[in-house]
Coordinates of C-alpha atoms and ligand atoms in Angstrom, one line a residue:
X1 CA -21.7 -5.0 -10.5
X2 CA -22.5 -6.3 -6.9
X3 CA -24.3 -4.5 -4.3
X4 CA -22.0 -3.2 -1.8
X5 CA -21.7 -5.5 1.5
X6 CA -22.6 -3.0 4.6
X7 CA -19.6 -4.3 6.3
X8 CA -16.8 -2.5 3.6
X9 CA -18.9 0.6 3.9
X10 CA -16.5 2.5 6.3
X11 CA -14.0 1.9 3.6
X12 CA -15.9 2.8 0.5
X13 CA -13.9 5.9 0.0
X14 CA -11.1 3.5 -1.0
X15 CA -13.0 1.9 -4.2
X16 CA -12.0 2.7 -7.6
X17 CA -8.8 3.7 -9.3
X18 CA -6.3 6.4 -8.4
X19 CA -3.2 7.1 -10.2
X20 CA -0.2 9.3 -8.9
X21 CA -0.3 12.9 -9.7
X22 CA 3.1 14.1 -9.4
X23 CA 5.3 11.1 -9.1
X24 CA 6.1 9.4 -5.6
X25 CA 9.1 9.9 -3.8
X26 CA 11.5 6.4 -2.7
X27 CA 13.7 6.8 0.0
X28 CA 16.0 4.3 2.2
X29 CA 19.4 4.8 4.1
X30 CA 21.1 2.3 2.2
X31 CA 19.7 3.4 -1.8
X32 CA 19.6 6.1 -4.1
X33 CA 16.3 8.1 -3.7
X34 CA 14.1 7.7 -6.8
X35 CA 11.0 8.1 -8.1
X36 CA 7.9 6.4 -9.3
X37 CA 4.3 6.3 -10.4
X38 CA 1.7 4.2 -9.3
X39 CA -1.9 2.8 -10.0
X40 CA -4.5 1.5 -7.2
X41 CA -7.3 -0.8 -8.1
X42 CA -9.8 -1.1 -4.9
X43 CA -12.8 -3.2 -5.9
X44 CA -15.3 -5.4 -4.8
X45 CA -17.6 -8.4 -5.8
X46 CA -20.4 -7.8 -3.2
X47 CA -18.6 -10.0 -0.4
X48 CA -17.6 -8.2 3.1
X49 CA -14.3 -7.8 1.2
X50 CA -12.2 -5.3 -0.7
X51 CA -10.0 -6.5 -3.5
X52 CA -6.9 -4.7 -4.3
X53 CA -3.8 -4.3 -6.9
X54 CA -1.0 -2.0 -6.8
X55 CA 0.9 -1.5 -9.6
X56 CA 4.3 0.5 -9.3
X57 CA 6.8 2.0 -12.4
X58 CA 9.8 3.8 -12.7
X59 CA 8.8 7.4 -13.4
X60 CA 11.5 8.1 -15.9
X61 CA 12.0 4.7 -17.6
X62 CA 8.0 3.8 -17.3
X63 CA 9.4 0.4 -16.6
X64 CA 7.3 -2.1 -14.1
X65 CA 8.6 -2.3 -10.5
X66 CA 6.9 -2.9 -7.5
X67 CA 3.5 -5.1 -7.5
X68 CA 1.1 -6.0 -4.6
X69 CA -2.3 -7.6 -4.8
X70 CA -4.4 -8.4 -2.1
X71 CA -7.7 -8.2 0.4
X72 CA -9.0 -6.0 3.0
X73 CA -11.3 -7.1 5.9
X74 CA -12.9 -4.9 8.6
X75 CA -13.9 -7.0 11.8
X76 CA -17.5 -6.1 12.1
X77 CA -18.5 -3.2 14.2
X78 CA -15.1 -2.1 15.4
X79 CA -12.6 0.0 13.2
X80 CA -10.3 -2.7 13.1
X81 CA -8.6 -3.4 9.6
X82 CA -6.6 -6.0 8.1
X83 CA -4.8 -6.2 4.8
X84 CA -3.8 -9.2 3.4
X85 CA -1.1 -8.5 1.1
X86 CA 0.9 -10.4 -1.8
X87 CA 3.9 -8.8 -2.8
X88 CA 6.0 -9.4 -6.1
X89 CA 9.4 -9.4 -4.4
X90 CA 8.2 -12.4 -2.7
X91 CA 6.6 -11.3 0.2
X92 CA 3.6 -12.1 1.7
X93 CA 2.2 -10.0 4.7
X94 CA -0.6 -9.5 7.0
X95 CA -0.9 -5.7 8.0
X96 CA -3.4 -4.6 11.0
X97 CA -4.7 -1.4 12.0
X98 CA -7.3 1.1 12.7
X99 CA -9.6 3.0 10.5
X100 CA -9.9 6.8 12.2
X101 CA -12.1 8.6 10.1
X102 CA -10.7 8.6 6.5
X103 CA -7.4 7.5 7.4
X104 CA -5.9 3.7 7.7
X105 CA -2.8 3.3 10.1
X106 CA -1.4 -0.4 9.4
X107 CA 1.4 -2.6 10.6
X108 CA 2.8 -5.7 10.2
X109 CA 0.9 -8.3 12.1
X110 CA 2.3 -11.3 10.2
X111 CA 5.4 -11.8 7.6
X112 CA 6.7 -14.7 5.2
X113 CA 9.2 -14.6 2.1
X114 CA 10.3 -17.1 -0.6
X115 CA 13.5 -18.6 0.7
X116 CA 15.4 -17.2 -2.1
X117 CA 14.1 -13.4 -1.6
X118 CA 16.6 -10.8 -2.1
X119 CA 18.4 -9.5 0.9
X120 CA 18.3 -7.6 2.9
X121 CA 15.0 -9.1 4.3
X122 CA 12.5 -6.7 5.3
X123 CA 11.4 -7.3 9.0
X124 CA 8.3 -4.9 9.5
X125 CA 6.3 -2.6 7.2
X126 CA 4.1 0.6 9.1
X127 CA 1.9 2.2 6.1
X128 CA -0.8 5.1 6.2
X129 CA -3.2 5.7 3.7
X130 CA -5.0 9.3 4.5
X131 CA -7.9 10.6 2.1
X132 CA -7.2 14.4 2.1
X133 CA -10.0 17.2 2.1
X134 CA -8.7 18.0 -1.4
X135 CA -9.8 14.6 -2.4
X136 CA -6.4 13.4 -3.0
X137 CA -5.5 9.7 -1.8
X138 CA -2.1 9.8 0.0
X139 CA 0.0 6.7 1.1
X140 CA 3.4 6.5 2.7
X141 CA 5.2 3.5 3.8
X142 CA 8.2 2.7 6.6
X143 CA 10.2 -0.3 6.4
X144 CA 12.9 -1.9 8.8
X145 CA 15.3 -4.3 7.5
X146 CA 17.8 -6.5 8.7
X147 CA 20.0 -3.9 9.1
X148 CA 18.0 -0.7 9.3
X149 CA 15.5 0.6 11.9
X150 CA 12.1 2.0 10.9
X151 CA 12.1 4.1 8.1
X152 CA 10.3 5.7 5.6
X153 CA 10.5 4.2 2.0
X154 CA 7.9 5.8 0.1
X155 CA 5.4 8.8 -0.2
X156 CA 2.9 9.1 -2.7
X157 CA -0.3 11.3 -3.7
X158 CA -3.1 10.0 -6.0
X159 CA -6.0 11.3 -7.9
X160 CA -9.4 9.2 -8.4
X161 CA -9.0 8.4 -12.0
X162 CA -12.6 6.5 -12.2
Ligands
HEM201 C1 14.2 -0.8 -2.4 C2 10.9 -3.1 0.4 C3 7.3 -0.7 -2.4 C4 10.9 0.9 -5.4 C5 13.9 -2.0 -1.4 C6 14.6 -2.3 -0.3 C7 13.9 -3.3 0.2 C8 12.2 -2.6 -0.3 C9 13.8 -4.1 1.3 C10 16.0 -2.6 -0.2 C11 16.5 -2.0 0.6 C12 18.0 -2.0 0.9 O1 18.7 -2.6 0.1 O2 18.4 -1.8 2.2 C13 10.1 -2.7 0.1 C14 9.0 -3.0 0.4 C15 7.5 -2.1 -0.1 C16 8.3 -1.5 -1.2 C17 8.4 -3.7 2.0 C18 6.3 -2.1 -0.1 C19 5.7 -2.2 1.3 C20 8.1 -0.5 -3.6 C21 7.7 0.7 -4.6 C22 8.6 1.2 -5.4 C23 9.7 0.5 -4.6 C24 6.2 0.7 -4.3 C25 8.5 2.0 -6.4 C26 8.8 1.8 -7.9 C27 12.4 0.1 -4.7 C28 13.4 0.8 -5.5 C29 14.6 0.0 -4.5 C30 14.0 -0.1 -3.4 C31 13.9 1.4 -6.4 C32 16.2 0.5 -4.6 C33 16.6 -0.8 -5.5 C34 16.5 -2.0 -5.5 O3 16.8 -2.3 -4.5 O4 15.6 -2.6 -6.4 N1 12.2 -2.0 -1.1 N2 9.8 -1.6 -1.1 N3 9.7 0.0 -3.6 N4 12.3 0.0 -3.7 FE1 11.1 -1.1 -2.7

């Protein structure tokens, strides 16, 4: 396997496969609360880039639901991080933010969607990834839509599976 590019060394704690333990919790004022399971893959090929895929499934039916994939870059010599994201819902997005220790705080920097995307449309996303002292990874996602202000949609913790 390729040697890690030193540019992404500050994010090496993400690399590998992560699986939810307890199901994650989904909510939003306009929907019924739900539970989901999710697998995250972070990999690299020696470029100053991390490749990722997130695959979520309904906790009870195991039906595939939300999917995202993309790339992560870090501005060399800084703690500025960018996620370049495509979502199966028809959303594409750039999130930017800062790496502080082993916590990433990201916010939508640019967003576009397919012309026939389901409504209500997402207007803003903010998310946090945090490697906890117990070795678990935690992700929380908040979003604003056409008719709701920024509010939590997702919260989940993962353990490293490889
Ligand atoms: C609903 C966005 C991730 C499961 C929604 C809605 C939006 C949305 C806009 C509709 C809200 C409304 O009707 O007012 C997003 C975005 C995500 C994301 C931007 C990622 C950044 C996920 C994930 C799951 C999930 C990981 C896990 C399975 C659901 C479910 C609903 C929902 C079950 C309610 C039923 C439905 O409308 O399909 N999401 N979502 N979402 N989301 Fe997400």
